Amino acid sequence: MKQHKKITRLLPAAMLLFAVSLLFAGCGKRGDEKETEAAPETKAELIGNVYIAPVADGTNYLAPAGTDTFSLCLERENVEPGTGVFTLYDAEDDSLLTEIPADSEQVAFGPATEEHKTFYGMDRGTEVRISLGFGLEAGKRYYAAVSEDFVHYDDVGSRALGGKDQWPVQVAEEAE
């Protein structure tokens, strides 16, 4: 029962992740195919689907109070840091809380976990973990953004992701 409740709570977040992933998705080539002199819009599709956490779709998903890590899960292996930044804002007044460059010590690139691969239906992938250095406050709303070229795959950089309506985060009233 507890597992079912957890899955039910995560379903809206997964749906939002899927919708956001459409920003990065396309009918481009698979990551293991080489590309030759493609148009820029085709090259951008090679980065593949990107799933983000934590996210909120209004009131249906609450990140635990104290959350101190954000994640990007990509359907590609061999993804590397780009030149972009992760930015976190307080949604109440749009104030900037932190900017973290992709190549900083606060950003870790590694293989996607088996749990994430199963959850997102991926055969392989990379997880990018962004450590804030502080925990999110209970009951607050935030939003995050990732600038262009935050991650790099082969010779292709990612598109910008985020903004107030694209990567919202709502924190539970109390720690779980």
Short mmCIF file of N, CA, C and O in Angstrom, two decimals, residues 107-176:
data_model
loop_
_atom_site.label_atom_id
_atom_site.label_comp_id
_atom_site.label_asym_id
_atom_site.label_seq_id
_atom_site.Cartn_x
_atom_site.Cartn_y
_atom_site.Cartn_z
N VAL A 107 28.27 19.97 -9.05
CA VAL A 107 27.57 19.23 -10.11
C VAL A 107 28.32 17.93 -10.37
O VAL A 107 29.52 17.95 -10.64
N ALA A 108 27.60 16.81 -10.26
CA ALA A 108 28.21 15.50 -10.47
C ALA A 108 27.52 14.79 -11.63
O ALA A 108 26.29 14.72 -11.67
N PHE A 109 28.30 14.27 -12.55
CA PHE A 109 27.81 13.51 -13.69
C PHE A 109 28.11 12.04 -13.45
O PHE A 109 29.23 11.70 -13.08
N GLY A 110 27.12 11.18 -13.66
CA GLY A 110 27.33 9.75 -13.49
C GLY A 110 26.27 8.97 -14.21
O GLY A 110 25.31 9.53 -14.77
N PRO A 111 26.39 7.65 -14.21
CA PRO A 111 25.39 6.82 -14.88
C PRO A 111 24.04 6.93 -14.17
O PRO A 111 23.99 7.08 -12.94
N ALA A 112 22.97 6.86 -14.94
CA ALA A 112 21.62 6.86 -14.36
C ALA A 112 21.46 5.61 -13.51
O ALA A 112 21.95 4.53 -13.87
N THR A 113 20.79 5.75 -12.39
CA THR A 113 20.55 4.61 -11.51
C THR A 113 19.56 3.65 -12.16
O THR A 113 18.77 4.05 -13.04
N GLU A 114 19.57 2.41 -11.73
CA GLU A 114 18.61 1.43 -12.24
C GLU A 114 17.18 1.89 -11.95
O GLU A 114 16.28 1.72 -12.76
N GLU A 115 16.98 2.48 -10.78
CA GLU A 115 15.66 2.98 -10.41
C GLU A 115 15.18 4.04 -11.40
O GLU A 115 14.03 4.00 -11.86
N HIS A 116 16.04 5.00 -11.74
CA HIS A 116 15.66 6.04 -12.69
C HIS A 116 15.45 5.47 -14.09
O HIS A 116 14.51 5.87 -14.80
N LYS A 117 16.30 4.56 -14.51
CA LYS A 117 16.13 3.96 -15.84
C LYS A 117 14.79 3.25 -15.93
O LYS A 117 14.07 3.37 -16.92
N THR A 118 14.43 2.52 -14.89
CA THR A 118 13.15 1.82 -14.87
C THR A 118 11.99 2.82 -14.84
O THR A 118 11.03 2.71 -15.60
N PHE A 119 12.08 3.81 -13.96
CA PHE A 119 11.01 4.80 -13.80
C PHE A 119 10.75 5.57 -15.08
O PHE A 119 9.61 5.81 -15.47
N TYR A 120 11.82 5.98 -15.78
CA TYR A 120 11.68 6.77 -16.99
C TYR A 120 11.67 5.93 -18.26
O TYR A 120 11.56 6.46 -19.36
N GLY A 121 11.79 4.61 -18.14
CA GLY A 121 11.74 3.74 -19.30
C GLY A 121 12.95 3.87 -20.21
O GLY A 121 12.83 3.84 -21.43
N MET A 122 14.13 4.00 -19.61
CA MET A 122 15.35 4.18 -20.38
C MET A 122 16.19 2.91 -20.31
O MET A 122 16.20 2.23 -19.30
N ASP A 123 16.92 2.63 -21.39
CA ASP A 123 17.85 1.52 -21.40
C ASP A 123 19.19 1.93 -20.80
O ASP A 123 19.92 1.12 -20.26
N ARG A 124 19.54 3.17 -20.95
CA ARG A 124 20.81 3.70 -20.49
C ARG A 124 20.62 5.18 -20.22
O ARG A 124 19.58 5.75 -20.54
N GLY A 125 21.62 5.82 -19.66
CA GLY A 125 21.48 7.25 -19.43
C GLY A 125 22.51 7.80 -18.47
O GLY A 125 23.34 7.08 -17.93
N THR A 126 22.43 9.11 -18.29
CA THR A 126 23.31 9.85 -17.40
C THR A 126 22.46 10.62 -16.42
O THR A 126 21.44 11.19 -16.79
N GLU A 127 22.89 10.64 -15.17
CA GLU A 127 22.23 11.48 -14.17
C GLU A 127 23.18 12.60 -13.80
O GLU A 127 24.37 12.38 -13.56
N VAL A 128 22.64 13.81 -13.77
CA VAL A 128 23.40 14.99 -13.36
C VAL A 128 22.79 15.46 -12.05
O VAL A 128 21.63 15.84 -12.00
N ARG A 129 23.57 15.37 -10.97
CA ARG A 129 23.11 15.76 -9.64
C ARG A 129 23.70 17.13 -9.30
O ARG A 129 24.91 17.33 -9.35
N ILE A 130 22.82 18.06 -8.93
CA ILE A 130 23.22 19.43 -8.62
C ILE A 130 22.99 19.65 -7.13
O ILE A 130 21.85 19.68 -6.68
N SER A 131 24.06 19.80 -6.38
CA SER A 131 23.98 20.00 -4.93
C SER A 131 23.91 21.49 -4.64
O SER A 131 24.80 22.26 -5.05
N LEU A 132 22.87 21.90 -3.93
CA LEU A 132 22.68 23.31 -3.66
C LEU A 132 23.62 23.85 -2.58
O LEU A 132 24.00 25.00 -2.61
N GLY A 133 23.95 23.02 -1.60
CA GLY A 133 24.73 23.49 -0.46
C GLY A 133 23.85 24.01 0.65
O GLY A 133 24.34 24.48 1.68
N PHE A 134 22.53 23.93 0.47
CA PHE A 134 21.56 24.30 1.50
C PHE A 134 20.26 23.56 1.20
O PHE A 134 20.06 23.09 0.08
N GLY A 135 19.40 23.45 2.20
CA GLY A 135 18.12 22.76 2.01
C GLY A 135 16.99 23.73 1.70
O GLY A 135 17.01 24.89 2.14
N LEU A 136 16.01 23.27 0.94
CA LEU A 136 14.85 24.09 0.61
C LEU A 136 13.93 24.20 1.83
O LEU A 136 13.72 23.23 2.55
N GLU A 137 13.39 25.38 2.05
CA GLU A 137 12.55 25.64 3.22
C GLU A 137 11.16 25.04 3.07
O GLU A 137 10.57 25.05 1.99
N ALA A 138 10.65 24.54 4.18
CA ALA A 138 9.31 23.95 4.22
C ALA A 138 8.27 24.98 3.80
O ALA A 138 8.34 26.15 4.17
N GLY A 139 7.30 24.52 3.00
CA GLY A 139 6.17 25.33 2.61
C GLY A 139 6.45 26.41 1.57
O GLY A 139 5.57 27.21 1.26
N LYS A 140 7.63 26.47 1.01
CA LYS A 140 7.97 27.51 0.04
C LYS A 140 7.88 26.99 -1.38
O LYS A 140 7.86 25.80 -1.62
N ARG A 141 7.85 27.91 -2.32
CA ARG A 141 7.86 27.59 -3.75
C ARG A 141 9.12 28.19 -4.37
O ARG A 141 9.52 29.30 -4.03
N TYR A 142 9.70 27.42 -5.27
CA TYR A 142 10.90 27.83 -5.98
C TYR A 142 10.71 27.53 -7.46
O TYR A 142 9.77 26.84 -7.84
N TYR A 143 11.61 28.02 -8.27
CA TYR A 143 11.69 27.54 -9.65
C TYR A 143 13.15 27.55 -10.06
O TYR A 143 13.97 28.33 -9.56
N ALA A 144 13.47 26.63 -10.95
CA ALA A 144 14.85 26.45 -11.38
C ALA A 144 14.94 26.64 -12.89
O ALA A 144 13.96 26.49 -13.61
N ALA A 145 16.15 26.93 -13.33
CA ALA A 145 16.42 27.07 -14.76
C ALA A 145 17.82 26.54 -15.04
O ALA A 145 18.70 26.62 -14.19
N VAL A 146 17.98 25.98 -16.21
CA VAL A 146 19.29 25.54 -16.69
C VAL A 146 19.52 26.29 -17.99
O VAL A 146 18.69 26.24 -18.90
N SER A 147 20.64 26.99 -18.08
CA SER A 147 20.91 27.78 -19.28
C SER A 147 21.38 26.89 -20.42
O SER A 147 21.65 25.71 -20.23
N GLU A 148 21.46 27.49 -21.58
CA GLU A 148 21.93 26.76 -22.75
C GLU A 148 23.30 26.15 -22.47
O GLU A 148 24.10 26.72 -21.74
N ASP A 149 23.53 25.00 -23.05
CA ASP A 149 24.80 24.28 -22.97
C ASP A 149 25.22 23.93 -21.54
O ASP A 149 26.38 23.92 -21.20
N PHE A 150 24.23 23.63 -20.68
CA PHE A 150 24.56 23.15 -19.33
C PHE A 150 25.21 21.77 -19.42
O PHE A 150 26.14 21.47 -18.69
N VAL A 151 24.69 20.96 -20.31
CA VAL A 151 25.29 19.65 -20.56
C VAL A 151 25.69 19.56 -22.02
O VAL A 151 25.12 20.24 -22.89
N HIS A 152 26.67 18.71 -22.28
CA HIS A 152 27.21 18.55 -23.62
C HIS A 152 27.25 17.06 -23.95
O HIS A 152 27.70 16.27 -23.14
N TYR A 153 26.78 16.70 -25.13
CA TYR A 153 26.83 15.32 -25.59
C TYR A 153 27.46 15.32 -26.98
O TYR A 153 26.96 16.00 -27.87
N ASP A 154 28.56 14.59 -27.12
CA ASP A 154 29.30 14.59 -28.38
C ASP A 154 29.68 16.04 -28.66
O ASP A 154 30.34 16.66 -27.84
N ASP A 155 29.25 16.63 -29.75
CA ASP A 155 29.54 18.04 -29.97
C ASP A 155 28.27 18.87 -29.91
O ASP A 155 28.18 19.95 -30.48
N VAL A 156 27.27 18.37 -29.18
CA VAL A 156 25.97 19.03 -29.11
C VAL A 156 25.71 19.49 -27.69
O VAL A 156 25.84 18.72 -26.74
N GLY A 157 25.36 20.74 -27.51
CA GLY A 157 24.99 21.27 -26.20
C GLY A 157 23.49 21.24 -26.02
O GLY A 157 22.72 21.17 -26.98
N SER A 158 23.05 21.29 -24.76
CA SER A 158 21.62 21.27 -24.46
C SER A 158 21.01 22.64 -24.71
O SER A 158 21.68 23.66 -24.72
N ARG A 159 19.72 22.63 -24.87
CA ARG A 159 18.96 23.87 -24.95
C ARG A 159 18.68 24.36 -23.54
O ARG A 159 18.81 23.61 -22.58
N ALA A 160 18.26 25.61 -23.42
CA ALA A 160 17.89 26.14 -22.12
C ALA A 160 16.63 25.44 -21.61
O ALA A 160 15.77 25.05 -22.40
N LEU A 161 16.57 25.25 -20.32
CA LEU A 161 15.42 24.60 -19.69
C LEU A 161 15.10 25.32 -18.41
O LEU A 161 16.00 25.59 -17.61
N GLY A 162 13.86 25.60 -18.20
CA GLY A 162 13.46 26.17 -16.92
C GLY A 162 12.76 27.48 -17.07
O GLY A 162 12.32 27.87 -18.13
N GLY A 163 12.65 28.14 -15.96
CA GLY A 163 11.88 29.37 -15.87
C GLY A 163 10.73 29.14 -14.92
O GLY A 163 10.46 28.02 -14.48
N LYS A 164 10.05 30.17 -14.60
CA LYS A 164 9.01 30.13 -13.56
C LYS A 164 7.95 29.07 -13.82
O LYS A 164 7.50 28.41 -12.90
N ASP A 165 7.53 28.90 -15.04
CA ASP A 165 6.46 27.95 -15.33
C ASP A 165 6.97 26.60 -15.82
O ASP A 165 6.19 25.66 -15.92
N GLN A 166 8.24 26.47 -16.14
CA GLN A 166 8.73 25.23 -16.71
C GLN A 166 9.38 24.30 -15.70
O GLN A 166 9.41 23.10 -15.91
N TRP A 167 9.95 24.80 -14.62
CA TRP A 167 10.57 23.94 -13.63
C TRP A 167 10.19 24.44 -12.23
O TRP A 167 11.02 24.91 -11.47
N PRO A 168 8.90 24.36 -11.87
CA PRO A 168 8.47 24.81 -10.55
C PRO A 168 8.76 23.76 -9.50
O PRO A 168 8.76 22.57 -9.77
N VAL A 169 9.02 24.20 -8.28
CA VAL A 169 9.28 23.29 -7.17
C VAL A 169 8.47 23.78 -5.98
O VAL A 169 8.56 24.95 -5.60
N GLN A 170 7.68 22.90 -5.41
CA GLN A 170 6.89 23.21 -4.24
C GLN A 170 7.34 22.29 -3.12
O GLN A 170 7.47 21.09 -3.31
N VAL A 171 7.62 22.86 -1.95
CA VAL A 171 8.16 22.09 -0.84
C VAL A 171 7.06 21.81 0.18
O VAL A 171 6.22 22.66 0.48
N ALA A 172 7.07 20.59 0.73
CA ALA A 172 6.09 20.18 1.73
C ALA A 172 6.20 21.08 2.97
O ALA A 172 7.24 21.68 3.23
N GLU A 173 5.11 21.16 3.71
CA GLU A 173 5.07 22.00 4.91
C GLU A 173 6.05 21.53 5.97
O GLU A 173 6.60 22.33 6.70
N GLU A 174 6.27 20.22 6.06
CA GLU A 174 7.17 19.66 7.08
C GLU A 174 7.98 18.54 6.47
O GLU A 174 7.59 17.95 5.47
N ALA A 175 9.11 18.23 7.09
CA ALA A 175 9.92 17.11 6.64
C ALA A 175 9.14 15.82 6.80
O ALA A 175 8.38 15.66 7.77
N GLU A 176 9.30 14.91 5.84
CA GLU A 176 8.57 13.64 5.90
C GLU A 176 9.26 12.66 6.80
O GLU A 176 10.41 12.64 7.01
#
